[in-house]
Tab-separated table of C-alpha atoms and ligand atoms in Angstrom:
chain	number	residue	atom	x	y	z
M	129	UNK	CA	1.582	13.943	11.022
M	130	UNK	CA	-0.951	11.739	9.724
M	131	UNK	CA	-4.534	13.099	10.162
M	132	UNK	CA	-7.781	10.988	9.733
M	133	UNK	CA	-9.821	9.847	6.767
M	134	UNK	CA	-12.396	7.007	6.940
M	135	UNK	CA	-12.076	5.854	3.614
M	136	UNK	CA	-8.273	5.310	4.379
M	137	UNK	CA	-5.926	2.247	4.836
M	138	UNK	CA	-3.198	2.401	6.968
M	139	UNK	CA	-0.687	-0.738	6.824
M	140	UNK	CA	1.454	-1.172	9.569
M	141	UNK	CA	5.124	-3.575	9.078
M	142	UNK	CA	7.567	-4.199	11.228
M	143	UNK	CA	9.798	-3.656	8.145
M	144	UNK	CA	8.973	-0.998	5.568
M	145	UNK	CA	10.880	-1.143	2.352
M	146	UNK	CA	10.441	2.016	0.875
M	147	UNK	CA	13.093	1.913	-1.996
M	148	UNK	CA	13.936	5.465	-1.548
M	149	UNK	CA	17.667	5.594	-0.627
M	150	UNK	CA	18.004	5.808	3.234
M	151	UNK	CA	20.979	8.621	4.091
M	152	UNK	CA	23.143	5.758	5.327
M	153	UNK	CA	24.627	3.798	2.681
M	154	UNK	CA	24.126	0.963	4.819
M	155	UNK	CA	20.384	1.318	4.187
M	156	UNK	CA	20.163	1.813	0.233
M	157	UNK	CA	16.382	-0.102	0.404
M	158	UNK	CA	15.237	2.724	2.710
M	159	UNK	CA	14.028	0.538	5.101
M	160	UNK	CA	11.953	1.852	8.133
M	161	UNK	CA	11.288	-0.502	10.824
M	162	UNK	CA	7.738	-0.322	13.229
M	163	UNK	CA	6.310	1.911	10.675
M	164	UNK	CA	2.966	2.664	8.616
M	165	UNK	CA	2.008	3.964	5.143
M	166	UNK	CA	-1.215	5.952	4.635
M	167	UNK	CA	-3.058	5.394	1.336
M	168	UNK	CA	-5.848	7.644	0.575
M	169	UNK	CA	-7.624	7.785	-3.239
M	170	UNK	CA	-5.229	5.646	-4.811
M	171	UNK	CA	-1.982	7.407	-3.600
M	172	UNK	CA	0.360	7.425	-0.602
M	173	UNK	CA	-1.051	10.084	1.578
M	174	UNK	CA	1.820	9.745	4.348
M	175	UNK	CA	4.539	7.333	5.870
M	176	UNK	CA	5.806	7.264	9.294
M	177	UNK	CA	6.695	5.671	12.263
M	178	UNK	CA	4.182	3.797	13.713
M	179	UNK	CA	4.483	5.273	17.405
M	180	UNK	CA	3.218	8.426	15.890
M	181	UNK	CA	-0.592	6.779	14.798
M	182	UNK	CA	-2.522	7.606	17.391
M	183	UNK	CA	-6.349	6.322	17.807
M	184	UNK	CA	-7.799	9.359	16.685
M	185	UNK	CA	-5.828	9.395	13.451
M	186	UNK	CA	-6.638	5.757	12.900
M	187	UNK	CA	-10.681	6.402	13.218
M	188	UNK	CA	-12.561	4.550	10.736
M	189	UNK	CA	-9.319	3.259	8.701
M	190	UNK	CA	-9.024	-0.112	7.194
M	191	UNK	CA	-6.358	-1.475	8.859
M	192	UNK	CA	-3.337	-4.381	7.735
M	193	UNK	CA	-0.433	-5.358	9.644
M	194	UNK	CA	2.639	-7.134	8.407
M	195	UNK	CA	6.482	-8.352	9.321
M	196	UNK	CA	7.382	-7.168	5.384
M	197	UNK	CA	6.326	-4.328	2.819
M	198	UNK	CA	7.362	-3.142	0.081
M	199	UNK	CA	6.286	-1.362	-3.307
M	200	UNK	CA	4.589	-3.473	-5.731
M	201	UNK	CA	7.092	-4.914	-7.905
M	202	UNK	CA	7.402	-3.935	-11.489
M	203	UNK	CA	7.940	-6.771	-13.788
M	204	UNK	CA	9.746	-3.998	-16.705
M	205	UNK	CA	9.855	-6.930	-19.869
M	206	UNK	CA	7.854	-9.455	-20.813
M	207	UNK	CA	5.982	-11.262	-23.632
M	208	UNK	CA	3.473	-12.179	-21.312
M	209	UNK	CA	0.516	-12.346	-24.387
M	210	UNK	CA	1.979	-15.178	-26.309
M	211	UNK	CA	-0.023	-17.872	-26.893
M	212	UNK	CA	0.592	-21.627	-26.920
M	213	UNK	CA	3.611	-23.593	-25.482
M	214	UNK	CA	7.147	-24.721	-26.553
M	215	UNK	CA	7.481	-27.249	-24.644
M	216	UNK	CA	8.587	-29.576	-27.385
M	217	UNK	CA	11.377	-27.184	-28.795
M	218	UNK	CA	12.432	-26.756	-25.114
M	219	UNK	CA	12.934	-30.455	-24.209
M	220	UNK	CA	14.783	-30.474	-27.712
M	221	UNK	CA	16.979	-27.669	-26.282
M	222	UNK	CA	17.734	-29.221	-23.180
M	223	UNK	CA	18.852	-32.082	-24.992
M	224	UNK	CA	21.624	-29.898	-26.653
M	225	UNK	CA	19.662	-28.555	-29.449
M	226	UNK	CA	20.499	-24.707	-30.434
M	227	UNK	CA	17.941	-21.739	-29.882
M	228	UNK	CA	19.447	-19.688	-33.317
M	229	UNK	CA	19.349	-23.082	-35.241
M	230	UNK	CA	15.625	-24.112	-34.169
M	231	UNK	CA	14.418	-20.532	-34.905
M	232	UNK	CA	16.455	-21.219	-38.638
M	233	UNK	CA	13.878	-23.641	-39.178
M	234	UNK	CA	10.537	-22.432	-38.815
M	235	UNK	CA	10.278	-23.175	-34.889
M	236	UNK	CA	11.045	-20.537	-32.267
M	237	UNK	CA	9.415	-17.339	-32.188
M	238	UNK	CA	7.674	-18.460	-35.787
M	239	UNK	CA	6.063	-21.330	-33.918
M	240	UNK	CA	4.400	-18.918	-31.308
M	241	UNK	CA	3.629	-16.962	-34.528
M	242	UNK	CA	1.488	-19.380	-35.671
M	243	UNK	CA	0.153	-20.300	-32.353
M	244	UNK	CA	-1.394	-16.415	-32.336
M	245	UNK	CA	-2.171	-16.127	-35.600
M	246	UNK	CA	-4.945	-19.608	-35.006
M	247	UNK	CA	-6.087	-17.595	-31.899
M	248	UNK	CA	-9.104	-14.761	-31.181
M	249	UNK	CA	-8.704	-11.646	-30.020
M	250	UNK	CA	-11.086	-13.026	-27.088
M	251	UNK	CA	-8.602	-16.268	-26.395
M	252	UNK	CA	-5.268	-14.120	-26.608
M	253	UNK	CA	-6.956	-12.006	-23.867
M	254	UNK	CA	-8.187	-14.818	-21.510
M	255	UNK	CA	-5.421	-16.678	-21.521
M	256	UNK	CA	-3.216	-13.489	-20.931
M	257	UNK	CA	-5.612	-12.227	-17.914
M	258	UNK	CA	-4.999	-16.056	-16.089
M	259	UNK	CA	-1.346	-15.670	-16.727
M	260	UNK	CA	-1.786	-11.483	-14.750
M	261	UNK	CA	-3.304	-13.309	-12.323
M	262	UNK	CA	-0.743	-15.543	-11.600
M	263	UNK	CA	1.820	-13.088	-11.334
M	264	UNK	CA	-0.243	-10.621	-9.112
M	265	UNK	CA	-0.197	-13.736	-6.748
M	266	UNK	CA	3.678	-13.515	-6.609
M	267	UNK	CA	3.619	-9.404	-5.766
M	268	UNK	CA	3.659	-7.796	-9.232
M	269	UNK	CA	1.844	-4.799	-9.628
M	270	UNK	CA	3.034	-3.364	-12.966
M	271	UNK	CA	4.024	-5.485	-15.999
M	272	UNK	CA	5.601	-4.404	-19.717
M	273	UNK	CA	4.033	-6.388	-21.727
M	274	UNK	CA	5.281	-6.777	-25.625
M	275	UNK	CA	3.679	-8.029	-28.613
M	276	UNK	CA	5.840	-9.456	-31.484
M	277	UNK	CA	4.327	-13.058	-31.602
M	278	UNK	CA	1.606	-11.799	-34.730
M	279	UNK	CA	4.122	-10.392	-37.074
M	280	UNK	CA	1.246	-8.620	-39.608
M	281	UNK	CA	-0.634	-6.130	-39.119
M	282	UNK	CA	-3.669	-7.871	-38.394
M	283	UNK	CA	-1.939	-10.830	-35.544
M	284	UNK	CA	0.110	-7.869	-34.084
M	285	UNK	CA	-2.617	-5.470	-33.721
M	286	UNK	CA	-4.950	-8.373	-32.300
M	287	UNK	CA	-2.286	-9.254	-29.577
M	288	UNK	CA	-2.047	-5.425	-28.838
M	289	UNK	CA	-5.920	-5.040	-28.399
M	290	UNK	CA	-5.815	-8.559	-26.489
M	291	UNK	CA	-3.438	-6.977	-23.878
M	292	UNK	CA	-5.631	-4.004	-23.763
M	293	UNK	CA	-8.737	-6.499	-23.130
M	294	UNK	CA	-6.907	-8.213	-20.027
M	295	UNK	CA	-5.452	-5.205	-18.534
M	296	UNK	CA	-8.741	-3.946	-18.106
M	297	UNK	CA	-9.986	-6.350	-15.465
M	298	UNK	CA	-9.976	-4.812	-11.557
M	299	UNK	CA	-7.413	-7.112	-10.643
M	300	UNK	CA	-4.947	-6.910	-13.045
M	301	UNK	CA	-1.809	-5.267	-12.528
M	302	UNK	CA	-0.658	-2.185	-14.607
M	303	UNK	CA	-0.150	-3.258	-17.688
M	304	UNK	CA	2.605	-0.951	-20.260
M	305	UNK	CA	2.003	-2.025	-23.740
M	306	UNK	CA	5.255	-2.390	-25.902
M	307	UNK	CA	5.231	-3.184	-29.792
M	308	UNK	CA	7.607	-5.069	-30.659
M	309	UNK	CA	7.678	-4.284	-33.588
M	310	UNK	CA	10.953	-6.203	-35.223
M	311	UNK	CA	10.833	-9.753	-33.035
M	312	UNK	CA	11.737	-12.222	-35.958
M	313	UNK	CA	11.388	-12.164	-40.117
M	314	UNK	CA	7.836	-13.850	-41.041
M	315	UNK	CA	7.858	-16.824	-43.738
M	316	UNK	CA	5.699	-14.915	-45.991
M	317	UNK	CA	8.570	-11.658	-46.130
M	318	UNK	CA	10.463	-14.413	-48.150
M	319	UNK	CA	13.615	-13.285	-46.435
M	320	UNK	CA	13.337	-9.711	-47.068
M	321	UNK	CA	14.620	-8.523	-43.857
M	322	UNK	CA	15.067	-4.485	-44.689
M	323	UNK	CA	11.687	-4.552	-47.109
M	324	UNK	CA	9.511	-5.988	-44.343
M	325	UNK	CA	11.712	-3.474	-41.764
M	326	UNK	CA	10.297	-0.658	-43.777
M	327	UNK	CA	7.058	-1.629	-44.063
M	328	UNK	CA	6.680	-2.226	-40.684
M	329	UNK	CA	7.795	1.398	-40.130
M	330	UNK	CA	5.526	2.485	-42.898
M	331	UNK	CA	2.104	0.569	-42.345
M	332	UNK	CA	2.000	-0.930	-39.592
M	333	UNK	CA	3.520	1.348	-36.857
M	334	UNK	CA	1.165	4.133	-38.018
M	335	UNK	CA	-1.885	2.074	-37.691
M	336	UNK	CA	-1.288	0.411	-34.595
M	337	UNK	CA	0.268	4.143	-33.620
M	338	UNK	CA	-3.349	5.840	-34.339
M	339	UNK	CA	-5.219	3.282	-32.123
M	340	UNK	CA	-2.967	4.073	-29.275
M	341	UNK	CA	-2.277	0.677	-28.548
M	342	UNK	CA	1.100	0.754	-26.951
M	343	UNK	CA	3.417	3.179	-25.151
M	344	UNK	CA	6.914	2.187	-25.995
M	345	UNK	CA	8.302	0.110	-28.963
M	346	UNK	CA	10.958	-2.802	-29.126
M	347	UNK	CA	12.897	-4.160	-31.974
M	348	UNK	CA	15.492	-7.103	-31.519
M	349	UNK	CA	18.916	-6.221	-33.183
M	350	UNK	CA	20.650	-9.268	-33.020
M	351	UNK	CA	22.468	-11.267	-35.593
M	352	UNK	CA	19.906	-13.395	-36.388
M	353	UNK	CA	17.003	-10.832	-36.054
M	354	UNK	CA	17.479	-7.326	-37.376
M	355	UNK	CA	20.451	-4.959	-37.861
M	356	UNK	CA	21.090	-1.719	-36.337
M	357	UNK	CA	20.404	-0.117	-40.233
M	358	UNK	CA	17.124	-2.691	-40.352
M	359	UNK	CA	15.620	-0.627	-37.526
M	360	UNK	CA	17.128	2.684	-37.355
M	361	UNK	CA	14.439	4.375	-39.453
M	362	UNK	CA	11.498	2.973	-37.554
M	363	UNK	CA	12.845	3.376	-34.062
M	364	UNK	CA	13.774	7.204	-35.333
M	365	UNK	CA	10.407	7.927	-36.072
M	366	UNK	CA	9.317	6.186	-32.949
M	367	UNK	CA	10.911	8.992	-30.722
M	368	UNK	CA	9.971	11.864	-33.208
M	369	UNK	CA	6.612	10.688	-32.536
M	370	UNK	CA	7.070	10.992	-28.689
M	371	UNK	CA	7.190	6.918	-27.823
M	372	UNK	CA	9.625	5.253	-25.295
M	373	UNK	CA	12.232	3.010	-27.019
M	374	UNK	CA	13.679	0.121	-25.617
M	375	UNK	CA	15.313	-2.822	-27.576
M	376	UNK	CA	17.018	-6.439	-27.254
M	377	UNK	CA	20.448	-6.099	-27.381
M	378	UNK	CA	23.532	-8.502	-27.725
M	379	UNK	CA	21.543	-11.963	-26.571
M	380	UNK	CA	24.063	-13.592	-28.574
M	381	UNK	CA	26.330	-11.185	-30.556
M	382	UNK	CA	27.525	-7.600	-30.123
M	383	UNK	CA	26.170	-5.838	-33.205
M	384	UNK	CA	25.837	-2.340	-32.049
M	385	UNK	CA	22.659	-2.275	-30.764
M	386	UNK	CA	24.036	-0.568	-27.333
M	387	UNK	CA	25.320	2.351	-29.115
M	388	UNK	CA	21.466	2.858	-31.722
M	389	UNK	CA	20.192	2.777	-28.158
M	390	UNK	CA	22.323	5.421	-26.345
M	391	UNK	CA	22.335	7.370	-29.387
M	392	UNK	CA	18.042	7.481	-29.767
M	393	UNK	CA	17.897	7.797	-25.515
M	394	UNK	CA	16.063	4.704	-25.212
M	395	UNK	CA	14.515	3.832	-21.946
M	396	UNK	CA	16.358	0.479	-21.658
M	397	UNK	CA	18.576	-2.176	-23.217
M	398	UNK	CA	17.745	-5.655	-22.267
M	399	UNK	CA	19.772	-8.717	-22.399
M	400	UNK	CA	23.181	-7.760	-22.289
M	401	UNK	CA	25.129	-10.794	-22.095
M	402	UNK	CA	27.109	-9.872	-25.131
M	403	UNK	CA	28.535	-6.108	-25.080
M	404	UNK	CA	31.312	-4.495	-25.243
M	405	UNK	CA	33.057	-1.294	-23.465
M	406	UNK	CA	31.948	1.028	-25.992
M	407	UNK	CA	28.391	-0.255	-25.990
M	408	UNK	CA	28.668	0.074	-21.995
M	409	UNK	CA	30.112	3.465	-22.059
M	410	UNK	CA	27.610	4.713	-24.575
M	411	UNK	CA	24.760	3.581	-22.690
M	412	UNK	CA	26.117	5.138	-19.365
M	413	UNK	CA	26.795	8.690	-20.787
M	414	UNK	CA	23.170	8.597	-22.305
M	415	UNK	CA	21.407	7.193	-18.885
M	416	UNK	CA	19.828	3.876	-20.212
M	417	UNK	CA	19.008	1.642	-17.593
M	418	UNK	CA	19.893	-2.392	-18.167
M	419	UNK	CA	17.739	-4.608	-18.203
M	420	UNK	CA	18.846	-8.282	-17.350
M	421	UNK	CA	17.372	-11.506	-18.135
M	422	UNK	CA	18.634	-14.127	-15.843
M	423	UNK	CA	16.194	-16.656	-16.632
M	424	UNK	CA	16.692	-16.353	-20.321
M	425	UNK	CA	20.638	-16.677	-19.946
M	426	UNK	CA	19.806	-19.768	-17.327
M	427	UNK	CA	17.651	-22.074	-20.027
M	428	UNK	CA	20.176	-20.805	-22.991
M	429	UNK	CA	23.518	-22.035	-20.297
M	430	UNK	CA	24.707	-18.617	-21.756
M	431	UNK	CA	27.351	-16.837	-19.416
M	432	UNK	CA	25.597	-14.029	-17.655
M	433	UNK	CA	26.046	-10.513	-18.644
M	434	UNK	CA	29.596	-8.731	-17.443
M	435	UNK	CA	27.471	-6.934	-14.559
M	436	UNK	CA	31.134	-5.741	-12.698
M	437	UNK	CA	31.114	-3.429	-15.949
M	438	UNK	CA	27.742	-2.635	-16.014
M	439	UNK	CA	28.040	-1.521	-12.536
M	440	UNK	CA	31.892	0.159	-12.992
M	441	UNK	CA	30.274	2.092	-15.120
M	442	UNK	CA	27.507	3.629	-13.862
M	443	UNK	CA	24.392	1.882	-15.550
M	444	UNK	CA	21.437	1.774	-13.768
M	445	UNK	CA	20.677	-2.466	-13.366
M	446	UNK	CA	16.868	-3.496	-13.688
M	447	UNK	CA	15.961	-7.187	-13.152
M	448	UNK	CA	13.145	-8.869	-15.228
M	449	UNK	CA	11.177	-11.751	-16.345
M	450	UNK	CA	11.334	-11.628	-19.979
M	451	UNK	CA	8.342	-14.332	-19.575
M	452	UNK	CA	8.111	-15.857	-22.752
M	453	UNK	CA	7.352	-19.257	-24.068
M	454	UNK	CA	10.868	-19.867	-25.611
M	455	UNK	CA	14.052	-18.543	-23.784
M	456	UNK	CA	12.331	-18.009	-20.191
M	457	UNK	CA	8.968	-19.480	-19.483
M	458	UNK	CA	8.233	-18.593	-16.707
M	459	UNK	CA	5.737	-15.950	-15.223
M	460	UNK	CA	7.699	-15.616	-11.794
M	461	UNK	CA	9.598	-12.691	-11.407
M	462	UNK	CA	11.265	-14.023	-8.272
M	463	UNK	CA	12.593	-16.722	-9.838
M	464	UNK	CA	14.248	-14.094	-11.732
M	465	UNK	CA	15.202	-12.276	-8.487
M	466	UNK	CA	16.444	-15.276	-7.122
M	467	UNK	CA	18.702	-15.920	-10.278
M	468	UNK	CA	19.913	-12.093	-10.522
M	469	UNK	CA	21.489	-12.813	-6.683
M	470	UNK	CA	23.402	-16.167	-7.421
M	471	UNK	CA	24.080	-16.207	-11.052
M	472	UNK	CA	24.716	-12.655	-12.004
M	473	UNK	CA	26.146	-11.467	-8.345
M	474	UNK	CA	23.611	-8.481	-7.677
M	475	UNK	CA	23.179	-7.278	-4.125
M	476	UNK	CA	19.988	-7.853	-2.427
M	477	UNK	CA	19.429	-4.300	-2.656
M	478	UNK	CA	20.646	-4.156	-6.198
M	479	UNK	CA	18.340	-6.616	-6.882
M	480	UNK	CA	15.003	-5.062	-5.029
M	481	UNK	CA	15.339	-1.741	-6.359
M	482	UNK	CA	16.014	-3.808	-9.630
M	483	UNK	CA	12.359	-4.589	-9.692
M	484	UNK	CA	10.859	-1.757	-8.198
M	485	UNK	CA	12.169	2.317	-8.153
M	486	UNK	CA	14.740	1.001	-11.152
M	487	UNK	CA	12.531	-0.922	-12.997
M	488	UNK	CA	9.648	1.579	-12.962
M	489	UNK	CA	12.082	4.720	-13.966
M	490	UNK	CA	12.756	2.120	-17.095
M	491	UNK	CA	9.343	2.414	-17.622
M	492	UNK	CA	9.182	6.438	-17.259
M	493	UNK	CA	6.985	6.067	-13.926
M	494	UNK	CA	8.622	7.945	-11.664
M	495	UNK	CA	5.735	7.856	-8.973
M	496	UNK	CA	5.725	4.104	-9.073
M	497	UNK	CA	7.996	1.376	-7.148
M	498	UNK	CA	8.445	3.389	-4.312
M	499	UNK	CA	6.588	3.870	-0.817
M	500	UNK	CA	6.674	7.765	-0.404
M	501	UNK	CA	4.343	10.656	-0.083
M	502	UNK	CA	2.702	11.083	-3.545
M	503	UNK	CA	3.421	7.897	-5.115
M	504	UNK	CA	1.097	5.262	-6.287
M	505	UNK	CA	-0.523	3.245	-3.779
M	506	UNK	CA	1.128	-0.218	-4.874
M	507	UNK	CA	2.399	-2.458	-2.164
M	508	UNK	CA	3.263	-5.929	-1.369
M	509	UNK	CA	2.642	-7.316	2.324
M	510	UNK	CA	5.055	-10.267	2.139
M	511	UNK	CA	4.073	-13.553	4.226
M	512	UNK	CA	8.105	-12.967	4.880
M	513	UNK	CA	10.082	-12.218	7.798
M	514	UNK	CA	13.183	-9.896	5.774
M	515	UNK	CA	13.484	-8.486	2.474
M	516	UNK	CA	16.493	-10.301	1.963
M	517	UNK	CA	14.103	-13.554	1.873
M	518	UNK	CA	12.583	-12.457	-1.349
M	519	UNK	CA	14.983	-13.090	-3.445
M	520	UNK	CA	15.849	-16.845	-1.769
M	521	UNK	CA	14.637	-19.323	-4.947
M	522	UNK	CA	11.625	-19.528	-2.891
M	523	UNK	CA	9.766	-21.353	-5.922
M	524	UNK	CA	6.284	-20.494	-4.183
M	525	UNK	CA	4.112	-17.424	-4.439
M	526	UNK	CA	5.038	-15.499	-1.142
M	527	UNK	CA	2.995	-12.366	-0.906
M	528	UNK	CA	0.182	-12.254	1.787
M	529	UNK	CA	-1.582	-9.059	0.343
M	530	UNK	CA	-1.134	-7.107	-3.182
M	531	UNK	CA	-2.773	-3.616	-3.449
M	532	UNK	CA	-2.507	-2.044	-6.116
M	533	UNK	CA	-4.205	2.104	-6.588
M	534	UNK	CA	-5.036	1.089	-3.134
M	535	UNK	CA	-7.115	-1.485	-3.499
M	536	UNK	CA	-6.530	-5.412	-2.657
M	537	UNK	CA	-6.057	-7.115	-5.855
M	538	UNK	CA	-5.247	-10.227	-4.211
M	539	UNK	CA	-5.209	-12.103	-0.915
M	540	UNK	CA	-3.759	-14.892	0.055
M	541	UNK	CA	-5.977	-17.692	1.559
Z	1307	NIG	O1	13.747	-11.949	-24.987
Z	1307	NIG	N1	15.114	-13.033	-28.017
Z	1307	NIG	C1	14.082	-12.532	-28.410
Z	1307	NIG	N2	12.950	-12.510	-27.722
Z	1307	NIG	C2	12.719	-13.313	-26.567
Z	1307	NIG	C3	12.503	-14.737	-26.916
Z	1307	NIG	C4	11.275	-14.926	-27.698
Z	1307	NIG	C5	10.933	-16.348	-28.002
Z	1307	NIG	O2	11.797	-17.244	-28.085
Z	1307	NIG	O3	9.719	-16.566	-28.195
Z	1307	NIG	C6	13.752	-13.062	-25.504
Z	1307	NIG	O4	14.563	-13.916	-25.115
Z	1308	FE	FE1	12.574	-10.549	-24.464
């Protein structure tokens, strides 16, 4: 049943991608085919088979039709507000130079430091709401976005108020604000890796915290970054105070960062190419979803993450961007999609729900990435004939229509 509403839109597709399980398991997308989805106030009012619309119940309704739909896909990491380009360090990289050893001295995510800390508030923002734009155009309609590029109080809190700026703009997708709050060691903390950890914990999360200026927080425990002991106490006080957690974990080394995760329920673990069985086993008995970077593991010619294990073991797989000037820049989350199928061996269906139901629930929006009664009204109508053609390296935006809350945020011409 589907009755009548004349501020409605009804889209009709030959293929409807709902991302809620079908009862076969040889339909986990929950695709419907000749079908519509009713979207009333911002929400999906019903979804059906098309031979049940009847003129009566289409009076007055805005009408699409397309071959593909499905939700609006959820981009769950990114540093999508950095500022500047890399393109120097990257060419240096390509001709054999090492990520850990540029970052050593003073280039990596110190250069984009700098890079933020010459910019305003004003230019962080603009540049940030082209770069939304850009990725609407390729179907996204909810993007993490982190901070960690200011590294004070002052650069991180601009970049955080920056994101807020951008997001606000009719057009732009959802934006979830992360603060990343342990990225890299600043020149000016002199190499005082748990003194600036603390302060961080102790000025500047409860500032930025009192503004409201971002949902979930982030620290990278890596080898060359910060130790699980570095962040324990701020990410402990983190979850006291009722934010998400999710973290970088084992880019390069296994140093326990799976099991801190598990242990404080984060949302997610990203990265992945280095951990273990315990780290794996830890993070399936406390429900974090992965989060894998295939573009990040492509530019560093790392070997992907062990996703057989991953996926043995119960962990829920999310696929994402990580857009950031220096280990994936890109904006295209289909390029990651792309990647996830040939490099890392996800299913097309792994892969989809990787970027949509998955990837929201990493986010805690459980009414997002899926087309069902109730949920958001977020949907791609894909200038595609088959799902399975989204995640071909397609290297072109694709999407014919993106509506987000039920409203077109963009249109292809
Ligand atoms: O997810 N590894 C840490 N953070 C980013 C890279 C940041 C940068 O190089 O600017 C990542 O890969
Ligand atoms: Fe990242």
């Amino acid at each position: 049943m589907s009755s009548a509403n004349a501020a409605d839109t009804v889209v009709c597709a030959k293929r409807l991608v709902t991302c809620v399980p079908g009862a076969k398991a040889s339909n986990p997308l929950g695709v419907i085919e000749d079908a519509f989805v009713r979207l009333r106030a911002g929400r999906i009012a019903a979804v059906g088979l098309r031979r049940d619309l009847d003129d009566a119940s289409l009076a007055g309704a805005t009408i699409f039709e397309s071959e593909l739909v499905t939700p609006g896909l959820v981009d769950a990491h990114t540093h999508a507000a950095w500022f500047g380009s890399r393109h120097e360090e990257y060419a240096l990289r390509m001709a054999g130079a090492d990520y850990e050893t540029i970052a050593k001295h003073g280039g990596g995510i110190v250069s984009t430091m700098r890079a933020v800390r010459g910019a305003s508030q004003e230019a962080i923002a603009a540049s940030l709401e082209r770069r939304l734009a850009r990725m609407v155009a390729q179907g996204i309609t909810t993007v993490e976005v982190k901070s960690g590029y200011g590294l004070d109080l002052e650069s991180e809190r601009k970049q955080l108020r920056a994101m807020r700026d951008a997001s606000a703009s009719a057009r732009a997708p959802r934006v979830v604000p992360t603060y990343l709050a342990l990225h890299a060691l600043p020149p000016e903390a002199a190499g005082d890796r748990r003194g600036y950890a603390t302060r961080v914990a102790d000025r500047e999360f409860e500032e930025l915290a009192a503004e409201r200026l971002f949902s979930f927080v982030d620290a990278y425990i890596e080898r060359s970054a910060f130790s699980v002991d570095d962040a324990r106490p701020l990410l402990e006080k983190a979850r006291k105070r009722g934010f998400g957690v999710r973290l970088h974990v084992g880019q390069f080394a296994d140093v326990g960062g799976a099991e801190l995760a598990a242990e404080l329920g984060a949302k997610s673990v990203d990265h992945l190419e280095n951990v273990g069985d315990e780290g794996r086993a830890a993070l399936a008995n406390a429900g974090v979803r992965a989060i894998l970077l295939p573009v990040a593991s492509f530019t560093l010619a790392q070997q992907p993450p062990d996703v057989e294990a991953l996926r043995r073991a119960g962990i829920g797989l999310v696929v994402a961007s990580d857009a950031n000037p220096g280990t994936a820049p890109t904006e295209s989350l289909p390029l990651a999609l792309a990647m996830a199928v040939r490099s890392y061996g996800l299913t097309v269906a792994e892969t989809i729900l990787g970027a949509t139901r998955e990837a929201a629930r990493s986010l805690g929006l459980d009414d997002t990435g899926v087309i069902a009664p109730g949920a958001a009204a977020d949907l791609v109508l894909w200038d595609l004939p088959h799902e399975a053609a989204i995640v071909q390296p397609q290297g072109v935006p694709r999407a014919e229509r993106v509506i987000r809350r039920g409203e077109s945020i963009f249109v292809a011409r």
